[in-house]
Short mmCIF file of C-alpha atoms and ligand atoms in Angstrom, two decimals:
data_model
loop_
_atom_site.label_atom_id
_atom_site.label_comp_id
_atom_site.label_asym_id
_atom_site.label_seq_id
_atom_site.Cartn_x
_atom_site.Cartn_y
_atom_site.Cartn_z
CA MET A 1 5.98 -65.42 -121.65
CA LYS A 2 6.44 -61.85 -120.52
CA ALA A 3 5.80 -58.85 -122.79
CA LYS A 4 9.48 -57.93 -122.84
CA GLU A 5 10.42 -61.51 -123.80
CA LEU A 6 8.04 -61.48 -126.76
CA ILE A 7 9.52 -58.15 -127.91
CA GLU A 8 13.02 -59.65 -127.81
CA LYS A 9 11.83 -62.55 -129.96
CA LEU A 10 10.10 -60.26 -132.46
CA ILE A 11 13.15 -58.08 -132.87
CA TYR A 12 15.60 -61.00 -132.96
CA GLY A 13 16.96 -61.76 -136.42
CA ALA A 14 16.21 -58.30 -137.81
CA TYR A 15 18.85 -55.72 -138.56
CA LYS A 16 18.95 -53.77 -135.27
CA ARG A 17 17.87 -50.18 -135.54
CA GLU A 18 19.22 -47.62 -133.12
CA PRO A 19 17.58 -45.34 -132.20
CA THR A 20 14.30 -47.09 -132.83
CA CYS A 21 10.64 -46.24 -132.36
CA ASP A 22 10.01 -49.93 -131.60
CA THR A 23 9.44 -49.45 -127.89
CA ILE A 24 6.71 -49.95 -125.31
CA LYS A 25 4.34 -46.99 -125.32
CA ALA A 26 2.25 -48.04 -122.32
CA GLY A 27 2.03 -50.81 -119.73
CA ASP A 28 4.39 -53.06 -117.81
CA PRO A 29 7.10 -54.95 -119.75
CA GLU A 30 7.01 -57.65 -117.06
CA LYS A 31 3.37 -58.48 -117.79
CA GLU A 32 2.66 -62.17 -118.42
CA LEU A 33 0.90 -62.71 -121.74
CA LYS A 34 -2.26 -64.73 -122.23
CA ARG A 35 -3.81 -62.70 -125.04
CA VAL A 36 -2.02 -60.56 -127.64
CA MET A 37 -3.84 -58.41 -130.16
CA VAL A 38 -2.18 -57.26 -133.39
CA THR A 39 -3.36 -54.32 -135.47
CA MET A 40 -2.09 -51.58 -137.75
CA PHE A 41 -3.08 -48.54 -135.72
CA ALA A 42 -4.27 -48.26 -132.11
CA THR A 43 -7.49 -46.35 -132.74
CA VAL A 44 -9.66 -45.61 -129.72
CA ASP A 45 -12.03 -48.28 -131.03
CA VAL A 46 -9.23 -50.85 -131.27
CA VAL A 47 -8.11 -50.10 -127.69
CA ARG A 48 -11.69 -50.52 -126.45
CA GLN A 49 -12.04 -53.84 -128.28
CA ALA A 50 -8.66 -55.02 -126.99
CA LYS A 51 -9.79 -54.23 -123.45
CA GLU A 52 -13.09 -56.03 -123.96
CA TRP A 53 -11.29 -59.12 -125.27
CA GLY A 54 -8.94 -59.04 -122.27
CA ALA A 55 -5.76 -58.38 -124.26
CA ASP A 56 -2.56 -58.14 -122.24
CA MET A 57 -0.66 -56.63 -125.12
CA LEU A 58 -1.41 -54.70 -128.29
CA ILE A 59 1.14 -54.70 -131.12
CA VAL A 60 0.80 -51.79 -133.57
CA HIS A 61 2.78 -50.59 -136.57
CA GLU A 62 2.16 -46.85 -136.43
CA PRO A 63 2.48 -44.25 -133.66
CA THR A 64 -0.27 -44.09 -131.06
CA TYR A 65 0.02 -40.37 -130.26
CA TYR A 66 0.44 -38.85 -133.77
CA ASP A 67 4.19 -38.40 -133.38
CA HIS A 68 6.90 -40.70 -134.74
CA TRP A 69 8.53 -40.98 -131.31
CA ASP A 70 5.17 -41.05 -129.54
CA ILE A 71 5.97 -37.94 -127.54
CA VAL A 72 2.62 -37.07 -126.03
CA GLU A 73 1.86 -33.45 -126.76
CA GLU A 74 -0.93 -32.77 -124.31
CA ASN A 75 -4.31 -31.78 -125.72
CA LYS A 76 -7.86 -33.01 -125.19
CA VAL A 77 -7.47 -35.99 -127.51
CA THR A 78 -4.07 -37.23 -126.34
CA ILE A 79 -4.99 -36.84 -122.66
CA ALA A 80 -8.22 -38.83 -123.09
CA LYS A 81 -6.56 -41.51 -125.24
CA LYS A 82 -3.66 -41.91 -122.82
CA LYS A 83 -6.09 -42.25 -119.92
CA LEU A 84 -8.02 -44.95 -121.80
CA ILE A 85 -4.84 -46.89 -122.59
CA ASP A 86 -3.24 -46.49 -119.15
CA GLU A 87 -6.42 -47.55 -117.35
CA SER A 88 -6.73 -50.63 -119.57
CA GLY A 89 -3.36 -51.90 -118.33
CA ILE A 90 -2.59 -53.14 -121.86
CA VAL A 91 1.04 -53.15 -122.95
CA VAL A 92 1.21 -51.21 -126.21
CA PHE A 93 4.26 -52.04 -128.32
CA ARG A 94 5.13 -50.41 -131.62
CA TYR A 95 6.66 -52.87 -134.07
CA HIS A 96 7.71 -50.75 -137.00
CA ASP A 97 11.43 -50.46 -137.80
CA HIS A 98 12.17 -54.14 -137.29
CA MET A 99 9.19 -55.17 -139.42
CA HIS A 100 10.89 -53.30 -142.23
CA SER A 101 14.46 -54.35 -141.47
CA ARG A 102 14.36 -58.08 -142.07
CA ASP A 103 15.85 -59.70 -145.14
CA ILE A 104 12.40 -59.68 -146.61
CA ASP A 105 10.45 -56.68 -145.35
CA GLN A 106 7.49 -58.19 -143.51
CA ILE A 107 5.10 -55.43 -144.53
CA THR A 108 5.94 -55.87 -148.23
CA GLN A 109 5.70 -59.62 -147.82
CA GLY A 110 2.24 -59.38 -146.22
CA GLU A 111 0.88 -57.04 -148.89
CA LEU A 112 2.09 -59.22 -151.77
CA HIS A 113 0.91 -62.37 -150.01
CA TYR A 114 -2.69 -61.19 -149.56
CA LEU A 115 -2.72 -59.61 -153.03
CA ARG A 116 -1.90 -63.14 -154.28
CA LEU A 117 0.75 -61.77 -156.62
CA ASP A 118 3.53 -64.06 -157.79
CA GLY A 119 6.92 -62.69 -158.70
CA THR A 120 10.34 -61.72 -157.40
CA VAL A 121 11.12 -59.11 -154.77
CA SER A 122 14.44 -57.28 -154.78
CA LYS A 123 15.91 -54.43 -152.77
CA THR A 124 16.28 -50.84 -153.94
CA PRO A 125 18.69 -48.24 -152.52
CA TYR A 126 15.71 -46.76 -150.64
CA ASP A 127 14.61 -47.77 -147.17
CA ALA A 128 11.39 -49.85 -147.18
CA SER A 129 10.95 -49.54 -150.97
CA TYR A 130 11.27 -52.70 -153.07
CA MET A 131 11.13 -53.79 -156.69
CA PHE A 132 8.59 -56.45 -157.51
CA THR A 133 8.82 -58.23 -160.85
CA ALA A 134 5.48 -59.86 -161.55
CA ASN A 135 5.41 -63.29 -163.21
CA GLU A 136 2.13 -62.41 -164.95
CA PRO A 137 1.92 -59.00 -166.67
CA ILE A 138 -0.84 -56.90 -165.10
CA THR A 139 -2.34 -53.45 -165.73
CA ALA A 140 -2.65 -50.71 -163.10
CA LEU A 141 -6.43 -51.00 -163.34
CA GLU A 142 -6.32 -54.76 -162.72
CA LEU A 143 -3.98 -54.21 -159.80
CA ALA A 144 -6.23 -51.56 -158.27
CA ASN A 145 -9.25 -53.86 -158.66
CA ARG A 146 -7.32 -56.62 -156.99
CA MET A 147 -6.53 -54.29 -154.07
CA GLU A 148 -10.20 -53.51 -153.63
CA ASN A 149 -11.24 -57.16 -153.87
CA LYS A 150 -8.45 -58.94 -152.01
CA LEU A 151 -7.41 -56.28 -149.49
CA GLY A 152 -10.78 -54.58 -149.06
CA ILE A 153 -9.35 -51.12 -149.77
CA LYS A 154 -11.97 -48.54 -150.58
CA HIS A 155 -11.37 -46.12 -153.42
CA VAL A 156 -7.91 -47.03 -154.65
CA ARG A 157 -6.66 -44.19 -156.88
CA ILE A 158 -4.66 -44.48 -160.08
CA ALA A 159 -2.68 -41.67 -161.70
CA GLY A 160 -1.24 -42.23 -165.17
CA GLU A 161 -1.50 -45.25 -167.45
CA ARG A 162 -4.32 -47.64 -166.53
CA ASN A 163 -4.43 -50.21 -169.28
CA LYS A 164 -0.95 -51.29 -170.35
CA LYS A 165 0.33 -54.66 -169.15
CA SER A 166 3.29 -54.26 -166.82
CA THR A 167 5.68 -56.39 -164.79
CA LYS A 168 8.07 -53.81 -163.31
CA ILE A 169 6.39 -52.69 -160.10
CA ALA A 170 7.88 -50.61 -157.29
CA ALA A 171 6.39 -51.62 -153.95
CA CYS A 172 6.57 -48.53 -151.74
CA PHE A 173 3.98 -49.34 -149.09
CA GLY A 174 3.35 -46.67 -146.47
CA THR A 175 5.31 -43.51 -147.25
CA PRO A 176 8.89 -44.70 -147.73
CA ALA A 177 11.93 -43.09 -149.29
CA GLY A 178 12.68 -43.09 -153.01
CA VAL A 179 9.16 -42.99 -154.46
CA TYR A 180 9.95 -40.18 -156.92
CA GLU A 181 13.28 -41.75 -157.90
CA LEU A 182 11.59 -45.09 -158.55
CA LEU A 183 8.67 -43.50 -160.41
CA THR A 184 11.08 -41.71 -162.77
CA SER A 185 13.28 -44.76 -163.29
CA ASP A 186 13.14 -46.50 -166.68
CA ASP A 187 13.06 -49.79 -164.75
CA VAL A 188 9.67 -49.04 -163.20
CA GLU A 189 6.23 -49.07 -164.81
CA ILE A 190 3.89 -49.01 -161.81
CA VAL A 191 4.49 -47.60 -158.33
CA LEU A 192 2.35 -48.79 -155.42
CA THR A 193 2.30 -46.48 -152.44
CA GLY A 194 0.30 -45.38 -149.42
CA GLU A 195 0.37 -41.59 -149.68
CA ALA A 196 1.59 -39.36 -152.49
CA CYS A 197 2.32 -35.70 -153.15
CA GLU A 198 -0.19 -35.12 -155.95
CA TRP A 199 1.50 -32.28 -157.84
CA LYS A 200 4.80 -34.12 -157.94
CA LEU A 201 4.13 -37.85 -158.19
CA CYS A 202 0.63 -38.13 -159.61
CA GLU A 203 1.06 -35.35 -162.16
CA TYR A 204 4.38 -36.86 -163.27
CA ALA A 205 2.59 -40.16 -163.91
CA ARG A 206 -0.27 -38.42 -165.71
CA ASP A 207 2.08 -36.49 -168.00
CA ALA A 208 4.14 -39.62 -168.66
CA SER A 209 1.08 -41.53 -169.84
CA LEU A 210 -0.08 -38.57 -171.98
CA LEU A 211 3.35 -38.72 -173.64
CA GLY A 212 2.84 -42.42 -174.36
CA ILE A 213 5.17 -43.66 -171.61
CA ASN A 214 3.92 -46.60 -169.57
CA LYS A 215 3.93 -45.14 -166.08
CA SER A 216 1.45 -45.06 -163.24
CA ILE A 217 1.18 -44.65 -159.51
CA ILE A 218 -1.46 -46.39 -157.41
CA VAL A 219 -2.32 -44.62 -154.17
CA MET A 220 -3.73 -47.10 -151.68
CA GLY A 221 -3.95 -44.99 -148.50
CA HIS A 222 -1.29 -45.26 -145.81
CA ILE A 223 -2.99 -47.66 -143.40
CA PRO A 224 -4.53 -49.84 -146.15
CA SER A 225 -1.13 -50.12 -147.85
CA GLU A 226 0.61 -51.65 -144.82
CA ARG A 227 -1.98 -53.34 -142.63
CA ASP A 228 -1.72 -56.72 -144.37
CA GLY A 229 1.85 -56.97 -143.11
CA MET A 230 0.45 -56.90 -139.58
CA ARG A 231 -2.25 -59.38 -140.58
CA LEU A 232 0.46 -61.80 -141.75
CA LEU A 233 2.45 -61.18 -138.57
CA ALA A 234 -0.57 -62.26 -136.50
CA GLU A 235 -0.92 -65.44 -138.59
CA ARG A 236 2.76 -66.25 -137.99
CA MET A 237 2.49 -65.55 -134.27
CA LYS A 238 -0.49 -67.90 -133.98
CA LYS A 239 1.66 -70.73 -135.35
CA GLU A 240 4.84 -69.82 -133.50
CA TYR A 241 3.65 -68.92 -130.00
CA LYS A 242 1.34 -71.37 -128.29
CA SER A 243 1.69 -70.06 -124.72
CA PHE A 244 -0.69 -67.18 -125.49
CA GLU A 245 -3.56 -66.48 -127.86
CA THR A 246 -3.02 -64.07 -130.79
CA ARG A 247 -5.78 -62.20 -132.57
CA TYR A 248 -5.61 -59.74 -135.49
CA ILE A 249 -8.03 -56.86 -135.42
CA GLU A 250 -8.81 -54.60 -138.36
CA CYS A 251 -8.48 -50.90 -137.50
CA GLY A 252 -10.34 -49.68 -140.61
CA GLU A 253 -9.43 -46.61 -142.66
CA ALA A 254 -9.10 -43.04 -141.44
CA TYR A 255 -11.34 -41.64 -144.18
CA THR A 256 -15.03 -42.16 -144.67
CA TYR A 257 -16.71 -41.68 -148.06
CA THR A 258 -19.94 -40.27 -149.38
CA ASP A 259 -21.00 -43.62 -150.88
CA GLU A 260 -21.20 -45.36 -147.50
CA GLU A 261 -23.52 -45.05 -144.48
FE1 FE2 B 301 5.72 -49.17 -142.21
FE1 FE2 B 302 3.67 -46.48 -142.25
#
């Protein structure tokens, strides 16, 4: 299978986005695939490991060159990274919009799957934000612990109520639209998100809980809040495509912390 043929298959069945950032960022679309690596973000380390493994293609969710459209603004970092990628010959494909535009958003599905949470997912008016109604009531603290244990996220942060059992959870992985609207809705108790404006979202949740209103926001980090969607994609690809080998690689978190080496 060629790289361009795999891309057609991945996009097929999703609501077509136009314009879309889901394009090839490097490499030859005609390349025959024997090894495909899947990750959340093409860090320099991930590219090096992909090259070492002999990957023909690297599928990522986020931009490679720090711009939504991957327009390469030339500076020391982008020039060196582009050289590394171009010399590797690896086809880099961003699979973002169409991951989010299926009937069930594949990122949301992956996060809930690896969190081992049972419940019902429904759409909201906001792009890539969903309502999750948990079968078992859970507190924000329990949820945050589960994120650390099951998803390996370091330092999950909670603003607002920690200890009240809740079922009405807004799943806003990454940084999607509608987080404030969902947080302020009477139909939402806990919001899960990647990044948050602290003075607006976190302080709203803190004040709500001080007023006795069950409301919290859990800030997971952008990459940690979406990467399990890519992990699940790799698992699906392994089952679906036998003509090439698929491997998921963890790209880690952008931040480091004082309590680690
Ligand atoms: Fe996303
Ligand atoms: Fe994202």
